[in-house]
Coordinates of C-alpha atoms and ligand atoms in Angstrom, one line a residue:
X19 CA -30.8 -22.5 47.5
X20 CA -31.8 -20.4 50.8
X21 CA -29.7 -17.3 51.0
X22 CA -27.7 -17.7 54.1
X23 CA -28.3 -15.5 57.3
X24 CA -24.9 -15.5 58.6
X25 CA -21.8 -14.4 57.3
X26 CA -18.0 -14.6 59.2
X27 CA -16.2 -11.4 60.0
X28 CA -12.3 -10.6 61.2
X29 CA -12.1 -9.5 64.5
X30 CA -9.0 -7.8 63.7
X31 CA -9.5 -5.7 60.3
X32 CA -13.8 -6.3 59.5
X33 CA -13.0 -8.5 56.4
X34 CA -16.4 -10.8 55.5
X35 CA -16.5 -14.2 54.0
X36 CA -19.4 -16.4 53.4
X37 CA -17.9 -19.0 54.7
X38 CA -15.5 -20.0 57.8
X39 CA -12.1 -19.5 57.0
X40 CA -8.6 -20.6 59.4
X41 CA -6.6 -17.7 58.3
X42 CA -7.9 -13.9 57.3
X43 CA -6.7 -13.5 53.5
X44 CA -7.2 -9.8 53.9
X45 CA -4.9 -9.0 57.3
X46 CA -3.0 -12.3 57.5
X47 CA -4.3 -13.4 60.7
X48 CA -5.4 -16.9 62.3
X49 CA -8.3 -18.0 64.0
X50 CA -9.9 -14.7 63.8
X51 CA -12.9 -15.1 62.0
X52 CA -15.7 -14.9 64.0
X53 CA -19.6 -15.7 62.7
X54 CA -22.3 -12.7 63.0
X55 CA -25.8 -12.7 61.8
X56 CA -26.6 -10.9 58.6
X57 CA -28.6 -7.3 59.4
X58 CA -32.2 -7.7 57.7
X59 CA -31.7 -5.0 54.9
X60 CA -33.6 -1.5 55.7
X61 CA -37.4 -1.3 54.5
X62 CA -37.6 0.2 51.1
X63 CA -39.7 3.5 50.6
X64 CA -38.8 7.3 51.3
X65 CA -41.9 7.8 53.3
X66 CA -41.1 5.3 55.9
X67 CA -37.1 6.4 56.4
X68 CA -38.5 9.7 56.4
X69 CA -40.6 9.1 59.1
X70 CA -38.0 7.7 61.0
X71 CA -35.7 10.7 61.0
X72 CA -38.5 13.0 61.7
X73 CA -38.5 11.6 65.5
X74 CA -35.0 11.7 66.1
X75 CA -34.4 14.9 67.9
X76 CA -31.6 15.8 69.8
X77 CA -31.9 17.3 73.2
X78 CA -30.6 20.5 75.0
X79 CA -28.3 19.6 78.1
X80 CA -30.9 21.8 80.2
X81 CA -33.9 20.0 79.8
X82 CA -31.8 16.9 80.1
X83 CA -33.6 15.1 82.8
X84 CA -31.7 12.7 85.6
X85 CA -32.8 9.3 85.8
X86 CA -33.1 7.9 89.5
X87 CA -31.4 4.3 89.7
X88 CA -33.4 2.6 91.8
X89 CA -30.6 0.0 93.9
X90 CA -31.5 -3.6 95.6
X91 CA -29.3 -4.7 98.1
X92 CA -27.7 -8.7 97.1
X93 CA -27.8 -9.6 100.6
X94 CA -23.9 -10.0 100.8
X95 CA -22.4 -6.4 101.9
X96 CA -19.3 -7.1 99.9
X97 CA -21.3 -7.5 97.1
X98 CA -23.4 -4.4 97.2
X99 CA -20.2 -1.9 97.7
X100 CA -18.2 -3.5 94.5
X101 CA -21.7 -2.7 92.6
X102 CA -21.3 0.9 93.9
X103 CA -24.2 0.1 96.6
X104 CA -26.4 -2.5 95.3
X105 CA -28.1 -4.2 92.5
X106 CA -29.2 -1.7 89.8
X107 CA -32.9 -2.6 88.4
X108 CA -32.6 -3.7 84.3
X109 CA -28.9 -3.7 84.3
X110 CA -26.4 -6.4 83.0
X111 CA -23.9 -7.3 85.6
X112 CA -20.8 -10.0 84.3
X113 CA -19.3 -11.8 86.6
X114 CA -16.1 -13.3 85.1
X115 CA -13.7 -15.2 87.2
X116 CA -11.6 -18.6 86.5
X117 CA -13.7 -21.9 86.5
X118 CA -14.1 -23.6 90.4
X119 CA -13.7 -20.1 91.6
X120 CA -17.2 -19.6 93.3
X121 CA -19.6 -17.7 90.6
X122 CA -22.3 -20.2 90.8
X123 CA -22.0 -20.3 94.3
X124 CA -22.1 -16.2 95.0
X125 CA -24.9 -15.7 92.2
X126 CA -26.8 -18.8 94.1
X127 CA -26.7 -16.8 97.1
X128 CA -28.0 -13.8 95.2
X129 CA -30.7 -15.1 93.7
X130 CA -31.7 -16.8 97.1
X131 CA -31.8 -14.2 98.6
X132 CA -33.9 -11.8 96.0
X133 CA -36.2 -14.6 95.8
X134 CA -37.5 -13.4 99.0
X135 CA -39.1 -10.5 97.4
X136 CA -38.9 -10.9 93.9
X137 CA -39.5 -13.8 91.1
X138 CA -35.9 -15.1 89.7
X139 CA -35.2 -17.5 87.2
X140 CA -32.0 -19.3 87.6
X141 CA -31.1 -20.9 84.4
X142 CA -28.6 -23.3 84.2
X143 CA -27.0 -23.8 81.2
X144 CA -23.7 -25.9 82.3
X145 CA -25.4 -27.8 85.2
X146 CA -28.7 -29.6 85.9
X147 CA -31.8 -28.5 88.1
X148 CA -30.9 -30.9 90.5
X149 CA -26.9 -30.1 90.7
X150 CA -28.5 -26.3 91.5
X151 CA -30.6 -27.6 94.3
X152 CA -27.7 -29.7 96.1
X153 CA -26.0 -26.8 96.1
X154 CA -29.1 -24.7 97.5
X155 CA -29.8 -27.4 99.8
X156 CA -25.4 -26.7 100.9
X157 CA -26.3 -22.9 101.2
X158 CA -29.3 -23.7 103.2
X159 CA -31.9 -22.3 100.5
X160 CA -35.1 -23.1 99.5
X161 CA -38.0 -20.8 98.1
X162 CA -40.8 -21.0 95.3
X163 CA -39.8 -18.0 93.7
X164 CA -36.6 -19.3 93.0
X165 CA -37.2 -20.5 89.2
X166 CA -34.5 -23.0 87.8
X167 CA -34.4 -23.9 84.2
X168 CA -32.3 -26.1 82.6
X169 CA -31.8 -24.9 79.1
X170 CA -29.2 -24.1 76.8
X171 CA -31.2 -22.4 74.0
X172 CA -32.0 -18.2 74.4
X173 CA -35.0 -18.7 72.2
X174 CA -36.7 -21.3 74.2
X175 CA -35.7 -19.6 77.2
X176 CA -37.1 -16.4 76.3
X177 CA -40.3 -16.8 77.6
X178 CA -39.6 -17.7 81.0
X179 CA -37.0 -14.8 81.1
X180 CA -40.4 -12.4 81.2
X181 CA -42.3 -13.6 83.9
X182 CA -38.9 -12.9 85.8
X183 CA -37.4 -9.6 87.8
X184 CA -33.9 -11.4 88.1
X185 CA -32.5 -13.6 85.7
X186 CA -28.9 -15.8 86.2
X187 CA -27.5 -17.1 83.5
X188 CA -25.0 -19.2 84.2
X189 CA -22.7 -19.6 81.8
X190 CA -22.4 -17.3 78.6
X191 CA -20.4 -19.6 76.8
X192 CA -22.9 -22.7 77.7
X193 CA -25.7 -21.1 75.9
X194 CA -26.4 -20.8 72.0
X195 CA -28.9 -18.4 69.9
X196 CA -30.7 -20.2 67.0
X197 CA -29.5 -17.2 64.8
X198 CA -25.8 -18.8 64.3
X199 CA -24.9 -21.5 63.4
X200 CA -21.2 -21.9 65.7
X201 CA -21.2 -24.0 68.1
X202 CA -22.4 -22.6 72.0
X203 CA -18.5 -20.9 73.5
X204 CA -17.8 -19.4 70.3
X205 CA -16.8 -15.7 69.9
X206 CA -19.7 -15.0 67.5
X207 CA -21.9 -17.0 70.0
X208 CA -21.0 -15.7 73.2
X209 CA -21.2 -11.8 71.4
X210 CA -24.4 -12.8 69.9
X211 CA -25.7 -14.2 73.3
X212 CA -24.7 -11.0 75.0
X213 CA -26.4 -8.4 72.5
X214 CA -29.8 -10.6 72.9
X215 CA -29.8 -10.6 76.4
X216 CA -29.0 -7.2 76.4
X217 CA -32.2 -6.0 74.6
X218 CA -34.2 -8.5 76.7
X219 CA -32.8 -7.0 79.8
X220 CA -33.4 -3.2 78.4
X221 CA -36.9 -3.6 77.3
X222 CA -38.4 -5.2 80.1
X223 CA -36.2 -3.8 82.9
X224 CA -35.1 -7.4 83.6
X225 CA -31.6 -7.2 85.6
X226 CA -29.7 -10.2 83.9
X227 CA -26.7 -11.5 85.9
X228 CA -24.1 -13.3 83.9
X229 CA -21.3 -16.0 84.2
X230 CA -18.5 -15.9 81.9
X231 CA -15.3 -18.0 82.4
X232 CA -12.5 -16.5 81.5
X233 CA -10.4 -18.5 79.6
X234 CA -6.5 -19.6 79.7
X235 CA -5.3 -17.0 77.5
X236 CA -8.0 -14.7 79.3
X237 CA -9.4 -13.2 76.1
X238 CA -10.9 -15.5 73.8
X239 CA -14.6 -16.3 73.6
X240 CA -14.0 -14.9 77.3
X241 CA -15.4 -12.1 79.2
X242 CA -13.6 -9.8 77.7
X243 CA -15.2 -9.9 73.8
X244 CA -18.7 -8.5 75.8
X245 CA -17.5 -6.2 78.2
X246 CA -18.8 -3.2 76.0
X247 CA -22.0 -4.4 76.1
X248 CA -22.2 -5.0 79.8
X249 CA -23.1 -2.2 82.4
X250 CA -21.4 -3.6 85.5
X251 CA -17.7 -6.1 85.4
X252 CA -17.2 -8.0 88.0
X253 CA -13.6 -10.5 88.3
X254 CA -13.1 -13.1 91.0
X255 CA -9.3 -12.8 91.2
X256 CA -7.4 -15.3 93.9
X257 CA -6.4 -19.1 93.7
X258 CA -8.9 -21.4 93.0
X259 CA -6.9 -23.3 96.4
X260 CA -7.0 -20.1 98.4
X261 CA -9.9 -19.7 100.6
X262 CA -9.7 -16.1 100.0
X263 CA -11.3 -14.5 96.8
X264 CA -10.8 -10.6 95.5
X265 CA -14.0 -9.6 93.7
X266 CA -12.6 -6.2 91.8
X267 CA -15.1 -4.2 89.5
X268 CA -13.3 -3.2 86.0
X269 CA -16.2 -1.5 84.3
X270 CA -19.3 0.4 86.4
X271 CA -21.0 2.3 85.0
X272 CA -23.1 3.2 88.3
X273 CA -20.4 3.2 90.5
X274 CA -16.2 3.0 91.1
X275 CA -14.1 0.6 89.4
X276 CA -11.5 0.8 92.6
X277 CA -13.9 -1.0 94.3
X278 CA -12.4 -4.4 95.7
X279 CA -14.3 -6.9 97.8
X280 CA -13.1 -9.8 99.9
X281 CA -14.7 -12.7 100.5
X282 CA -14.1 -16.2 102.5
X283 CA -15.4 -19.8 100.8
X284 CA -16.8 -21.7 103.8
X285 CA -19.0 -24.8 103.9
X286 CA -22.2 -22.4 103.7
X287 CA -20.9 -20.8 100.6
X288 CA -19.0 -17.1 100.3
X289 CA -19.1 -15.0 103.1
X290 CA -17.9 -11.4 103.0
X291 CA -14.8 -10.8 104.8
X292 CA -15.0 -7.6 106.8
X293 CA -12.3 -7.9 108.9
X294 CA -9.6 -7.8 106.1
X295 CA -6.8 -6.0 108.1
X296 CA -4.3 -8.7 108.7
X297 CA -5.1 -10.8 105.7
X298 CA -2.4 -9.9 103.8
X299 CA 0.2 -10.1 105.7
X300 CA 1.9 -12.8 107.3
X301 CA 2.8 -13.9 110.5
X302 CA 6.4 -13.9 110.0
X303 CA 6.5 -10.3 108.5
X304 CA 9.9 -8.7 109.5
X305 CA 12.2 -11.6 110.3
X306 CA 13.4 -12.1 107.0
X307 CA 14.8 -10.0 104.4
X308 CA 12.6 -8.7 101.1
X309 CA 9.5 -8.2 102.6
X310 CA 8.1 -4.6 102.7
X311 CA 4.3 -3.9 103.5
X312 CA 2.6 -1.1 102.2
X313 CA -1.1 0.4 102.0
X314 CA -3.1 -0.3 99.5
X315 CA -5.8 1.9 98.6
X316 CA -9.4 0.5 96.2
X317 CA -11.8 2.9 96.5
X318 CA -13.8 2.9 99.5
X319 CA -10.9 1.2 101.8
X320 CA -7.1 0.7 102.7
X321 CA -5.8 -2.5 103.2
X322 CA -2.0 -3.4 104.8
X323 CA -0.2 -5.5 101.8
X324 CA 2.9 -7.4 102.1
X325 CA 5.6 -7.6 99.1
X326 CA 8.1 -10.4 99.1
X327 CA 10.7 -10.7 97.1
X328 CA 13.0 -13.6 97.0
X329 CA 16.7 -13.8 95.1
X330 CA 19.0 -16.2 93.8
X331 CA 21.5 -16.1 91.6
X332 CA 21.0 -16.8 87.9
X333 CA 22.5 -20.4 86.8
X334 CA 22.1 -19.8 83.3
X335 CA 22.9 -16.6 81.0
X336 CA 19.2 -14.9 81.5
X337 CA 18.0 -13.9 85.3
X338 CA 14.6 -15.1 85.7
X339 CA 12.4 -12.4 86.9
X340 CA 8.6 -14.3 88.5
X341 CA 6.5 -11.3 89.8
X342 CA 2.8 -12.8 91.0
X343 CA 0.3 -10.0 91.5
X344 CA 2.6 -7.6 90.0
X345 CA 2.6 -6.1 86.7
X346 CA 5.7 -8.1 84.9
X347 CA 7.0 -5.1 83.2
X348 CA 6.5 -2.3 86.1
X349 CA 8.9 -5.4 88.0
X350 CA 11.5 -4.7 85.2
X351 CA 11.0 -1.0 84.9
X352 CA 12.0 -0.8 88.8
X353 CA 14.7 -3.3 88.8
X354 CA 16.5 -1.1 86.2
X355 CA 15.9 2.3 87.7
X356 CA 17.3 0.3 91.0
X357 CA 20.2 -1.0 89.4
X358 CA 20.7 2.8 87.3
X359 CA 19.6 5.2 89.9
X360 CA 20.9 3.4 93.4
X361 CA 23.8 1.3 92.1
X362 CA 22.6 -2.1 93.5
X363 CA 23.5 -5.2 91.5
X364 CA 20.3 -7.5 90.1
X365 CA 21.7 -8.4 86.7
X366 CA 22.7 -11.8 87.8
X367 CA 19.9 -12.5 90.0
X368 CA 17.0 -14.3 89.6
X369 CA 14.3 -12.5 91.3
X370 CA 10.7 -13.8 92.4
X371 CA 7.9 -11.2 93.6
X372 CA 4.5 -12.3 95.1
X373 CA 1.9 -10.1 96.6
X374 CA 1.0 -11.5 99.5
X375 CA -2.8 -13.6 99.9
X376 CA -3.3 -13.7 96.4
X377 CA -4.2 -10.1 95.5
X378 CA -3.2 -8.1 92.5
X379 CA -1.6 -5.0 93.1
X380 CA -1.8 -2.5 90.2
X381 CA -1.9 1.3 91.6
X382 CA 1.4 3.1 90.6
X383 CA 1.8 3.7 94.4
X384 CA 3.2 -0.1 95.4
X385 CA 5.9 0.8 93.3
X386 CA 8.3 2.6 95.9
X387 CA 7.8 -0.5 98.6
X388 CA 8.7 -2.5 95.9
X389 CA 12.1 -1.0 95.6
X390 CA 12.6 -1.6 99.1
X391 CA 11.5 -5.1 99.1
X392 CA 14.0 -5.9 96.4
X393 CA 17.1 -3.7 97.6
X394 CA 16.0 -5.7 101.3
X395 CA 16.8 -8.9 99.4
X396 CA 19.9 -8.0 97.5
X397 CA 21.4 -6.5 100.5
X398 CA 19.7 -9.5 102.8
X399 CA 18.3 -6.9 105.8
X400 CA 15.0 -7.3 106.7
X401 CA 13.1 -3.9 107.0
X402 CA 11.4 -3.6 110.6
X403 CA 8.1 -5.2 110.6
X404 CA 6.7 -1.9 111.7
X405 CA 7.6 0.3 109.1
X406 CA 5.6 1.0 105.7
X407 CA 6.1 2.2 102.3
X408 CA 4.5 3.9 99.9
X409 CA 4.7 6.1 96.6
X410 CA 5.2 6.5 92.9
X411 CA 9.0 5.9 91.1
X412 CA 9.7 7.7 88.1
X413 CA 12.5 6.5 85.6
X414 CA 14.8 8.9 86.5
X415 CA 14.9 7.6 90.0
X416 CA 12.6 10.5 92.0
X417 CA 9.8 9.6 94.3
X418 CA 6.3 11.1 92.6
X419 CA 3.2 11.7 95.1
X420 CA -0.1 9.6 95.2
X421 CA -3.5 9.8 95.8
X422 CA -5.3 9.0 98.9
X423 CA -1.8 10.2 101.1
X424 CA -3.7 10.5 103.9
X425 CA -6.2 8.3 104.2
X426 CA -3.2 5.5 103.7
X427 CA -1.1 7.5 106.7
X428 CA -4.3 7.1 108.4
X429 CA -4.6 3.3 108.0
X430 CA -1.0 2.8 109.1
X431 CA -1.5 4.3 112.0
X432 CA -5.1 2.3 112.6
X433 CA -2.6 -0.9 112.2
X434 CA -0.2 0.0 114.7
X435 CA 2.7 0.7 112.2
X436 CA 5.4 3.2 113.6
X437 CA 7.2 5.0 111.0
X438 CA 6.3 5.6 107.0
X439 CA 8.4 6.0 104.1
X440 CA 6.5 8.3 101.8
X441 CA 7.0 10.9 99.2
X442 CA 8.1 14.2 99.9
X443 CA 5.2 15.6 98.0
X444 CA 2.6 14.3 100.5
X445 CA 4.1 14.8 103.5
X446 CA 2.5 18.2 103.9
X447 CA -1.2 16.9 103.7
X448 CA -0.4 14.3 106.1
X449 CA 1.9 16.5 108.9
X450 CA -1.1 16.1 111.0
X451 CA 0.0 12.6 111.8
X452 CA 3.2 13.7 112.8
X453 CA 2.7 12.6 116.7
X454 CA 1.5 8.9 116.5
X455 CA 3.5 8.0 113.6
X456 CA 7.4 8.7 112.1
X457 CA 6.9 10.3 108.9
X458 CA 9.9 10.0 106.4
X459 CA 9.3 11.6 103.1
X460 CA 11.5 11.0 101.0
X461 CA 12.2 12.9 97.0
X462 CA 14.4 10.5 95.7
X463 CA 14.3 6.3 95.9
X464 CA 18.2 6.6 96.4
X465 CA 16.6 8.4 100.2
X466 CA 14.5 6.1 100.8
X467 CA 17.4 2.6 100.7
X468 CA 19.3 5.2 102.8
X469 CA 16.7 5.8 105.4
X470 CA 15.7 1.9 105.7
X471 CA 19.4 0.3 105.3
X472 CA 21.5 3.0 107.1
X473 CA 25.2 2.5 106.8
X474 CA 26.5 0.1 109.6
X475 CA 28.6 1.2 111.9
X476 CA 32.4 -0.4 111.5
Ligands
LIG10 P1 -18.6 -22.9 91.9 O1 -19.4 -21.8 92.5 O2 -19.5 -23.9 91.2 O3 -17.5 -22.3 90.9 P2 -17.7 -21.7 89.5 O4 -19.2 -21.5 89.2 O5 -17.0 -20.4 89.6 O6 -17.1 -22.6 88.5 O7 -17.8 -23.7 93.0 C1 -16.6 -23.2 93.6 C2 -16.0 -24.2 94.6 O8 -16.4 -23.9 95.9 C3 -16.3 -25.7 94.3 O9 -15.1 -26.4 94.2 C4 -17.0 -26.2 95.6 C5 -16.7 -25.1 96.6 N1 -17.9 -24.8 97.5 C6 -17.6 -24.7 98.9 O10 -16.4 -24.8 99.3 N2 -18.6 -24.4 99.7 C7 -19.9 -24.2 99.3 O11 -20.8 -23.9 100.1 C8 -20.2 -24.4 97.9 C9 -21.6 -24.2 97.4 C10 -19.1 -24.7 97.0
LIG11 MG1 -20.3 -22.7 87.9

């Protein structure tokens, strides 16, 4: 019998079985059994091991020497600043994003646009060479160093990945390595996949671009089983009905993860969104009660976000609490320090949160304009459309400072806002301001629903 070359490991505790099993009889787990190729056992001999080890050497820090990364630019500005300035040459960028969202269509427009200087291979693994070319033919593109492929095995695919600068593959989970034997999608696969692309991309200085759906629970046989392998992860964030998408960068390693870019889908394919100043608010803002807008800050840019809340009260025992964009649990967190720290009643309220155009806040500075879009729609007063919020809230109620005061100060005033509620702590650094906008700082969050809903006069 031929002594198999694969064997199935536990993703949660490293047990191995020769065989597929549903549950792990070591940890007790389901479905986590995952197949991996068998390492080829080490050459025997001393001399050659020997060898080896003699060519290992470490290096002093000193004599460390700095490599320089030399950067392409995508063609699409938005692009280039969430890659920290441009393409990388021989890295592996991820893009991971919900299917229908617009991967193929942004990495089409990449590659189109490289092809103008450099040989890239497009292979398409989910769709066929002419699906590719309607859609180039849509985007207006057409070029002879634009290579597509339609394959779904790495192995045959391998040679034409050479003669290539730029390589797409589009998706992860559609293509399959002969060394497994799981189907094309599967953990194993998709790892598997990765790790040979990877040393592809390494050895040759090929810069590999590649598509992974993410998948309904976002983690399995998703993105997020190869995102120690990658260099650069990219996520399409927004509605798959919205015109607007968030492209946000959770692992760089040559540049920032705060790094958002916004883009527009049009007929002609994504377009970068520069002008990004009133695209998260609405139109309405300051008529109706629970809606507070405060800046956001990602990296190399501000940008004015709205909150809205929205209350009713609970029909059955449990209140509802529906927060969209928001972290669920830093929703909770405030609602009890509100309820603890400032008295106001949410118990019996079910209470509904959405961040307004489809982004997802998550800097610990929304937190305080939260608070005041929530005690806005318990106590049903709107807060003036010209005012903004912004700051850290600690359990026990006080207002902690945040990073970037300034520079959010700044963009308030850029946006014509006239008076911000911000923490006492950075209203120092931005006194400067202090004759084209109101500053309020404010130490405690029990200040700030006093400064925003002042008691009305008998
Ligand atoms: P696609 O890029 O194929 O999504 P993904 O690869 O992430 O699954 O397509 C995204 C959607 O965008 C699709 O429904 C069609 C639409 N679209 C446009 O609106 N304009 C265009 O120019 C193109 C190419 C696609
Ligand atoms: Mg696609």
């Amino acid at each position: 019998m031929a002594k198999a070359s694969t064997q199935f490991v536990c993703s949660e505790c490293g047990y191995v079985s020769p065989k597929w099993l549903g549950r792990c009889p070591d940890c007790g787990k389901f479905n986590t059994m995952a197949e991996e190729p068998i390492a080829p056992a080490a050459p025997a001999g001393k001399g050659a091991s020997a060898q080896r080890r003699a060519s290992v050497q470490p290096v002093p820090l000193s004599q460390v020497r700095y490599e320089s990364y030399e950067r392409v630019s995508s063609g699409i500005s938005e692009l280039d600043v969430v890659l920290g300035g441009g393409i990388v040459r021989g890295s592996l960028v991820l893009i991971g994003g919900d299917p229908g969202i617009g991967k193929s269509t942004l990495l089409t427009q990449v590659a189109a646009h490289l092809s103008k200087t450099h040989r890239v291979l497009y292979l398409c693994a989910e769709e066929s060479c002419s699906q590719v070319k309607l859609r180039c033919d849509r985007l207006g593109v057409n070029s002879d160093n634009l290579l597509l492929l339609n394959e779904t095995c790495l192995e045959n695919a391998e040679e034409a990945f050479f003669e290539a600068e730029y390589v797409v593959v589009d998706s992860i989970q559609a293509v399959y390595t002969e060394t497994l034997s799981s189907a094309a999608g599967s953990v194993g696969q998709v790892r598997e996949c990765a790790a040979k692309l990877m040393r592809i991309g390494k050895s040759r200085g090929i810069t590999f671009f590649i598509v992974g759906h993410v998948t309904k629970e976002g983690t399995l046989a998703g993105p997020k089983v190869l995102e120690h392998i990658m260099d650069t992860v990219l996520y399409f964030e927004g509605e798959r009905t919205e015109n607007f998408k968030i492209l946000r960068a959770v692992k760089n390693r040559f540049g920032s993860v705060q790094e958002v870019g916004v883009f527009e889908m049009t007929g002609e394919g994504l377009r970068g969104v520069n002008d990004y100043s009133t695209l998260f608010l609405s139109d309405s803002r300051g008529e109706a009660a629970g809606a507070v807008v405060t800046p956001g800050e990602t990296g190399n840019r501000c940008m004015m976000v709205e909150i809205q809340t929205l209350m009713a009260r609970t029909a059955y025992g449990l209140p509802r609490r529906m927060p969209l964009g928001i972290d669920f649990n830093k929703l909770v967190l405030l609602i009890a320090v509100l309820e603890k720290r400032c008295g106001i009643p949410l118990s019996q309220q079910d209470i509904y949160v959405n961040a307004m155009g489809g982004i997802r806040l998550i800097e610990p500075s929304i937190d305080l304009s939260l608070c005041a879009a929530l005690a806005s729609a318990e106590k049903m007063r709107p807060v003036d459309k010209f005012t903004a919020v912004f700051g850290e809230v600690g359990l026990t109620g006080e207002v902690r400072g945040v990073a970037f005061a300034e520079k959010r100060v700044n963009e308030c005033v850029k946006m014509g806002f006239r008076r911000v509620v911000l923490p006492a702590k950075n209203a120092k650094a931005c006194e400067k301001f202090k004759g084209k906008i109101e500053l309020v700082p404010v130490q405690y969050v029990s200040q700030m629903i006093k400064a925003l809903f002042p008691r009305r006069e008998a």
